[in-house]
XYZ file of C-alpha atoms in Angstrom:
104
model
C -58.703 25.950 58.446
C -59.356 25.667 54.860
C -56.616 26.185 52.460
C -56.955 28.955 49.958
C -57.862 27.762 46.534
C -54.954 27.676 44.161
C -54.868 28.409 40.515
C -53.789 25.623 38.128
C -50.376 27.470 37.710
C -49.923 27.680 41.490
C -50.771 24.205 41.940
C -48.441 22.940 39.212
C -45.614 25.148 40.836
C -46.337 23.624 44.229
C -46.191 20.152 42.897
C -42.981 20.664 40.841
C -41.414 22.153 43.901
C -42.359 19.117 46.134
C -41.188 16.746 43.359
C -37.802 18.540 43.185
C -37.536 18.407 47.066
C -38.222 14.622 47.052
C -35.687 13.959 44.259
C -32.972 15.846 46.215
C -33.723 13.962 49.429
C -33.686 10.718 47.630
C -30.359 11.567 45.944
C -28.833 12.646 49.268
C -29.961 9.268 50.983
C -28.625 7.192 48.056
C -25.311 9.098 48.224
C -25.212 8.320 52.042
C -25.968 4.724 51.483
C -23.234 4.389 48.829
C -20.691 6.232 51.184
C -20.309 9.133 48.740
C -21.379 11.704 51.080
C -20.466 12.175 54.652
C -23.010 12.574 57.411
C -21.265 15.797 58.571
C -21.952 17.394 55.233
C -25.664 16.525 55.334
C -26.149 17.804 58.738
C -24.435 20.963 57.854
C -26.508 21.513 54.654
C -28.206 24.751 53.908
C -30.659 23.216 51.475
C -34.267 23.419 52.714
C -35.214 20.117 51.294
C -32.492 18.418 53.383
C -33.198 20.430 56.424
C -36.908 19.351 56.404
C -35.809 15.610 56.109
C -36.747 13.466 59.273
C -33.576 12.321 60.955
C -34.840 8.910 61.326
C -35.081 8.693 57.566
C -31.653 10.156 57.139
C -29.913 7.675 59.665
C -31.852 4.698 58.128
C -30.065 5.386 54.831
C -26.546 5.093 56.274
C -24.714 2.017 55.302
C -25.371 -0.918 57.667
C -28.101 1.016 59.603
C -31.651 0.131 59.078
C -34.782 1.720 60.348
C -34.800 -0.352 63.572
C -31.070 0.454 64.426
C -31.747 4.013 63.621
C -34.649 4.125 66.027
C -32.531 2.443 68.707
C -29.802 4.820 68.364
C -32.012 7.809 68.586
C -33.468 6.399 71.655
C -29.984 5.957 73.190
C -28.987 9.526 72.122
C -32.251 10.875 73.555
C -33.370 12.310 70.327
C -37.014 12.273 69.257
C -37.765 10.131 66.265
C -40.003 12.705 64.746
C -37.071 15.304 64.793
C -36.005 16.866 61.489
C -32.535 17.684 60.672
C -33.035 21.681 60.935
C -34.559 20.825 64.475
C -31.361 19.213 65.927
C -29.648 21.200 68.585
C -25.969 21.561 68.669
C -25.494 18.866 71.473
C -27.792 16.480 69.508
C -25.889 16.980 66.424
C -22.521 16.379 68.326
C -23.845 13.361 69.795
C -24.850 11.977 66.485
C -21.666 12.682 64.820
C -19.655 11.170 67.807
C -21.748 8.037 67.348
C -21.653 7.630 63.529
C -18.371 9.311 62.450
C -15.206 7.490 63.276
C -12.809 9.722 65.108
C -9.337 9.393 63.663
């Protein structure tokens, strides 16, 4: 199915929206990596840009966790690597938090 043709203004608006979403996701991943933002807050976010982020990408940005460890963890927790933040069920969300957030 072909996409409808966009006017130059519509195309520019779509490109700007996509760039803003990429910037927001990059800022969130950077804040996670530096320990400035807790995982619970990211998983509870209402931001559409964050909700569309792949969970593998999100976990790989945690301190001390790379892509390989994130893949292994998702496999252990029985969560698909292609799952996005908004697609996590409540049980999957709980398992992730139990695995990555220290209980104290």
